[in-house]
C-alpha positions as a printed Julia matrix, in Angstrom:
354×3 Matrix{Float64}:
  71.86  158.04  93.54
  68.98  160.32  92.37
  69.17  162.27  89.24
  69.55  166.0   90.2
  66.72  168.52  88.96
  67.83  171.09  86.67
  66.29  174.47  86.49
  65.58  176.63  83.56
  68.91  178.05  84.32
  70.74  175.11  83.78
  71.37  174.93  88.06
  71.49  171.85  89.95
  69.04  170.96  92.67
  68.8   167.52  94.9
  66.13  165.29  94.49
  63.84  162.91  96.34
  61.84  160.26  96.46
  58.7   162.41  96.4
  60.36  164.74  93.25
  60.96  161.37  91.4
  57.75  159.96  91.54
  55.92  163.29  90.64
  58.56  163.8   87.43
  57.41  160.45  86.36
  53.35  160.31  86.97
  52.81  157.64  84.05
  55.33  154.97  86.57
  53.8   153.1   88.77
  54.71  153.64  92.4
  55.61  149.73  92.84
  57.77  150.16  89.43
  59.97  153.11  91.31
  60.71  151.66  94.35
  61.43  147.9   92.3
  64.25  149.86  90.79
  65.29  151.91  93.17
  65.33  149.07  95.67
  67.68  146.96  92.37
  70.01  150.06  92.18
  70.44  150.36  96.07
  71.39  146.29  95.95
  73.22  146.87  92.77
  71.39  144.77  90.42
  71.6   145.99  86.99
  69.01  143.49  85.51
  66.62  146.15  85.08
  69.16  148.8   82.67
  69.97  149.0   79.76
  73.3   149.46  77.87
  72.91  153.24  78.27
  71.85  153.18  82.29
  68.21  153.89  82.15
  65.97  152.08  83.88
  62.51  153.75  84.3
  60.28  153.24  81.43
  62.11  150.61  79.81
  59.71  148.08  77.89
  60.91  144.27  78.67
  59.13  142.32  76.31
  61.56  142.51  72.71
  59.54  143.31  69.33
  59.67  140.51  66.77
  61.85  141.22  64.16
  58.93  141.45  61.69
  56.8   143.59  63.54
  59.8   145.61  64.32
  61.24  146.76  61.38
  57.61  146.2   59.06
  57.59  150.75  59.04
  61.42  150.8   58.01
  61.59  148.21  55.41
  58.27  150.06  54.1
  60.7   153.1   53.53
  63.89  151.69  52.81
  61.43  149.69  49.31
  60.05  153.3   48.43
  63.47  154.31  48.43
  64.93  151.63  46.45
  67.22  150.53  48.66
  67.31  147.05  50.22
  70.19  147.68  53.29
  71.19  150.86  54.97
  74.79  151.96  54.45
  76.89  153.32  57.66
  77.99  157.02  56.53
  82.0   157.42  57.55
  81.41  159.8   60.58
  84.59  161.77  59.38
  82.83  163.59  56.51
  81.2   165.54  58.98
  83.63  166.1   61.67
  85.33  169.14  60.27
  81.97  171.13  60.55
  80.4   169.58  63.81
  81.17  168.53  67.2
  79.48  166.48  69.74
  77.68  168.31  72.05
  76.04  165.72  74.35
  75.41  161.72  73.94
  71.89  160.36  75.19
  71.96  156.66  75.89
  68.34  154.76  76.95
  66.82  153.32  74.02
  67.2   149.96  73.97
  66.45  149.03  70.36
  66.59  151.12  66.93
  65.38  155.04  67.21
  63.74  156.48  63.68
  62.14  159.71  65.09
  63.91  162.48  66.65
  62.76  165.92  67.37
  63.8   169.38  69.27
  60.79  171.47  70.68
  60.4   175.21  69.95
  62.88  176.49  72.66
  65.53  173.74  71.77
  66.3   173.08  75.19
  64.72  169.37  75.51
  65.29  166.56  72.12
  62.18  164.03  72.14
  62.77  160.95  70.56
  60.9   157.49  69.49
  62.22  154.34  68.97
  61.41  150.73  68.37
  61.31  150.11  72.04
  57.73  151.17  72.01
  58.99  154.26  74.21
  59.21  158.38  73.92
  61.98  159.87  75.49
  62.65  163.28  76.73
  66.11  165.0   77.0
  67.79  168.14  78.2
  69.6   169.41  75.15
  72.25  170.71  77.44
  73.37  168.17  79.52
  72.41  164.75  77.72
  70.1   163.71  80.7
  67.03  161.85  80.62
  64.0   164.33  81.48
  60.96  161.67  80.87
  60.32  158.51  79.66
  56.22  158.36  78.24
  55.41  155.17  78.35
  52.1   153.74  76.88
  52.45  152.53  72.82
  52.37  148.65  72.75
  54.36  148.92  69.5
  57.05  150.69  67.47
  56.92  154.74  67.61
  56.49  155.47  64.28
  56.36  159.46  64.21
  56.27  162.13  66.8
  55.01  165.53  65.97
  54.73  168.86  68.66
  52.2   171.8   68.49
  53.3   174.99  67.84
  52.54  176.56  71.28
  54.91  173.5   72.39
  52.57  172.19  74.89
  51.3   169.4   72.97
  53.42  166.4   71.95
  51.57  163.49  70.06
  53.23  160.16  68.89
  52.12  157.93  66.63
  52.41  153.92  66.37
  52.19  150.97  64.63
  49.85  149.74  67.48
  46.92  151.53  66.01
  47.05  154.65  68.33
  48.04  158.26  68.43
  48.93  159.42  71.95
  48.86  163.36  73.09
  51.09  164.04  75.88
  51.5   167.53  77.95
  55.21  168.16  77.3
  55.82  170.05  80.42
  54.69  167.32  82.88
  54.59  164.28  80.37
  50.96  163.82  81.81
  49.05  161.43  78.56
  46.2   163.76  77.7
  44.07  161.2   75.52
  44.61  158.36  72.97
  43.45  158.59  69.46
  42.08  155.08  68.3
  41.79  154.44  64.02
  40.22  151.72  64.31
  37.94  150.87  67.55
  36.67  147.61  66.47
  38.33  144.74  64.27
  42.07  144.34  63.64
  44.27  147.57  64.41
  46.1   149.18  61.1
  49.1   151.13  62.29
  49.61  155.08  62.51
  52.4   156.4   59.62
  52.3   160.07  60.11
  51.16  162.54  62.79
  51.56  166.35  62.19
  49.61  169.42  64.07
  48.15  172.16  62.03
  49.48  175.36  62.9
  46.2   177.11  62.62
  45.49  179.67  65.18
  41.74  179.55  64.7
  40.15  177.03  66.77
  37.85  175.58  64.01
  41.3   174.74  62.07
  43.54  173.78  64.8
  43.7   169.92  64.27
  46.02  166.92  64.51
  46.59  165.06  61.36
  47.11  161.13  60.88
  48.18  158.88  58.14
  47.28  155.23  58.7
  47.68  152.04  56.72
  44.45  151.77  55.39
  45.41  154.57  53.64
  43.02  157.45  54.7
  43.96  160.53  57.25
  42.25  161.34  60.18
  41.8   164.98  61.83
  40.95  165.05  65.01
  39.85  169.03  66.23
  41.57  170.41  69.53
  41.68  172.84  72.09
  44.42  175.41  72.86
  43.14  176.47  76.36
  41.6   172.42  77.78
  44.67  171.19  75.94
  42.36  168.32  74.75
  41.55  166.42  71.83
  38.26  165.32  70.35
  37.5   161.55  70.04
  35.96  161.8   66.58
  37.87  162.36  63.62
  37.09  164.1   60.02
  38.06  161.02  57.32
  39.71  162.81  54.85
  40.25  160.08  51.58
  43.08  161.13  49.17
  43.35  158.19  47.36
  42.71  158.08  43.82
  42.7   154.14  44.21
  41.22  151.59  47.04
  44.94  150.02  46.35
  47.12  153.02  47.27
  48.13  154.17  50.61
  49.06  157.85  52.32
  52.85  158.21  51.85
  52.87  161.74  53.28
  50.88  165.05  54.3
  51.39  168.15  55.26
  49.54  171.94  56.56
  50.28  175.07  54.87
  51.57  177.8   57.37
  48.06  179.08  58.01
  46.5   175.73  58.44
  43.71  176.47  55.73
  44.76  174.43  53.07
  46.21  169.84  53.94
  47.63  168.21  51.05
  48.18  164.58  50.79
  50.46  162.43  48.75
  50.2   158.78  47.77
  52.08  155.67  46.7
  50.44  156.11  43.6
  51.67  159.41  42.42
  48.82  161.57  43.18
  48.45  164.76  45.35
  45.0   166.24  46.54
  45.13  169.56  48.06
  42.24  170.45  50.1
  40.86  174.01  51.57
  40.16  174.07  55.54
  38.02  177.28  54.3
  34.67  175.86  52.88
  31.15  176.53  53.9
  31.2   174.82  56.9
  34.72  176.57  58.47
  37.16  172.98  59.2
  35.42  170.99  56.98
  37.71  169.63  54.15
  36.97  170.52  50.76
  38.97  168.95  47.54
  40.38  171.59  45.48
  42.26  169.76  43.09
  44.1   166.37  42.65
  46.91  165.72  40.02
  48.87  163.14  38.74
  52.09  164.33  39.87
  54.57  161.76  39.78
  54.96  158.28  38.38
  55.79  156.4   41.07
  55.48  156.69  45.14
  55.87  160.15  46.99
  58.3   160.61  49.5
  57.81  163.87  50.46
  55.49  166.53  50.56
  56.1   170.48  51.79
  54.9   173.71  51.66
  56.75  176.63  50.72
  56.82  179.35  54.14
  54.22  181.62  52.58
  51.98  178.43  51.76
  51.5   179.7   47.8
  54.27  176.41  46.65
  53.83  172.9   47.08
  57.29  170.3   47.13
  57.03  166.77  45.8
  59.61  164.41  45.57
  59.2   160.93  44.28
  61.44  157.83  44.29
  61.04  158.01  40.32
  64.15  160.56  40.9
  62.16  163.77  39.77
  61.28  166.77  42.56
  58.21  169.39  41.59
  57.97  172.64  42.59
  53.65  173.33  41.96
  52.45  176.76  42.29
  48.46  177.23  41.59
  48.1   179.37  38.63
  43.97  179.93  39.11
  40.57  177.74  40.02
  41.74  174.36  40.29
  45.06  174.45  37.98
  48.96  173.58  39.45
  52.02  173.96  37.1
  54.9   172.86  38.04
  58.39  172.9   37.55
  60.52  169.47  37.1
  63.53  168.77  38.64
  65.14  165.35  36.92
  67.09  164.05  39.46
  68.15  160.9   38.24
  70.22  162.35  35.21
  73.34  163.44  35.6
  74.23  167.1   34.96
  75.54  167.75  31.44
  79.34  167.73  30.84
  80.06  170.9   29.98
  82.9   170.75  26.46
  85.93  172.17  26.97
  86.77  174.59  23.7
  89.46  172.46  21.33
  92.39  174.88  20.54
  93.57  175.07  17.29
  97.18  174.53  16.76
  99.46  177.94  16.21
 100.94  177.85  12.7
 103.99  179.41  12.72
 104.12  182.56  10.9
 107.64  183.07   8.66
């Protein structure tokens, strides 16, 4: 009845009471033995279309609160429904490996960790879920977010997993054990503005190892934290890349170093700040441009950090490379036209020859 424990050699081992409730520190003791007292009687009241039961949240979103981060994206996009992709245009190339099923409501954020063995994901359930890459099996269920999981992001020692929500709050976890290590708050006091964006630097130094935030009041947070106590500092750096009150963060990003953390807005603009200034960590604007007309979608850097990718729903894509002091140039892709035509040479008619 148990789920068995797999090793890190893929073996089988058989489980316990005592294993379970260890392998799932963030459920409460009287939670495991409700369900495992409903599967022994063979009540299925407590799972859900998939077979999960620990972690599941029972109280449904409302619609509006729900879907309020994907209608956000779908309007940036310019789309007002999402279109079902025929799975066959794929099938030639892929094949299923595994299926997870536990989620009980719409799932926007999926990620693998650095080993690929284990898939997180984050849905509108208000849950994070972990899975074994291998076998499809449910590894943890973190448990916590009183809202929809907007983003999930993972260090890059992969022993930090943070997840952000619309409830206000960005929430570390250990990924081994799934232990919460803190909760990041925006907004202590008044009405709670939802988390858009998490991402970790991948800064070796300690001064620049941080974890990023974008939140609907439209500044980013950085919040400072430790490789060896695995914790994260309370009090953020406000970092405030808007070049209006009106417009909000549409996306971020670290160079590969961690010493430079652009940010993009709905209104076109991009600031680019050094991590390097006087004070080492401390944010310093380096330059801000108008880069596209309308809302940014995305925002990359290149692998060696010297090029900066911006896409915009204004159907244009920029590739900026800093050509000295405070100047980008960049290079315009036009999306939104079509490619020219190319004219196929008109033959001239053979005369004959007498």
């Amino acid at each position: 009845m148990l789920p068995p424990r797999i090793d890190w050699q893929g073996q089988r081992h058989r489980s316990d009471y005592e294993a379970l409730a260890r392998s799932h520190p963030h459920v409460s003791t009287n939670e495991l033995l409700r369900v495992m007292q409903a599967r022994i009687s063979g009540d299925t009241s407590l799972m859900t279309s998939g077979g999960t039961v620990l972690g599941r949240t029972r109280r449904r979103p409302s619609d509006s609160v729900r879907n309020a981060l994907t209608t956000k994206l779908r309007r940036r996009q310019g789309a007002t429904h999402v279109q079902q992709l025929p799975l066959t245009m794929a099938g030639g190339m892929y094949r299923q490996l595994v299926r997870c099923h536990g989620h009980k409501y719409p799932t926007f954020c999926v990620l693998f960790d650095r080993t690929g063995r284990r898939m997180i994901t984050g849905s509108d359930d208000y849950l994070v879920k972990v899975w074994c890459t291998r076998t499809g099996y449910l590894v943890n269920t973190l448990k916590g977010h009183q809202d929809v999981v907007t983003d999930i992001a993972l260090n890059t020692e992969n022993t930090l997993l943070a997840s952000a929500s619309a409830d206000g709050t960005v929430r570390v976890w250990n990924v081994r054990t799934g232990e919460p290590r803190t909760v990041l708050v925006a907004h202590a006091q008044g009405r709670a503005k939802g988390i858009t964006g998490v991402k970790f630097s991948p800064a070796a130094c300690d001064e620049l190892r941080f974890v990023a935030t974008a939140c609907d009041d439209g500044l980013c947070r950085l919040y400072r934290w430790s490789r060896s106590r695995l914790a994260v500092d309370a009090e953020p750096i406000v970092v405030d890349g808007r070049s209006q009150s009106r417009d909000a963060v549409s996306s971020f990003a670290f160079n590969h170093t961690g010493s430079r953390f652009a940010v993009a807005t709905t209104g076109g603009y991009v600031s680019i700040y050094s991590m390097l200034a006087d004070t080492l960590g401390a944010p310093r604007l380096i330059a801000r441009m108008a880069a596209h007309e309308e809302s940014i979608t995305t925002l990359v850097f290149s692998a060696d950090g010297t090029m900066l990718l911006t896409g915009s729903i204004d159907g244009t894509a920029r590739v900026w490379t800093c050509s000295g002091g405070m100047r980008w140039d960049a290079v315009t892709f036009d999306i939104k036209e079509p490619p020219p035509v190319a004219e196929m040479p008109v033959s001239e008619p053979n005369e004959n020859l007498e």
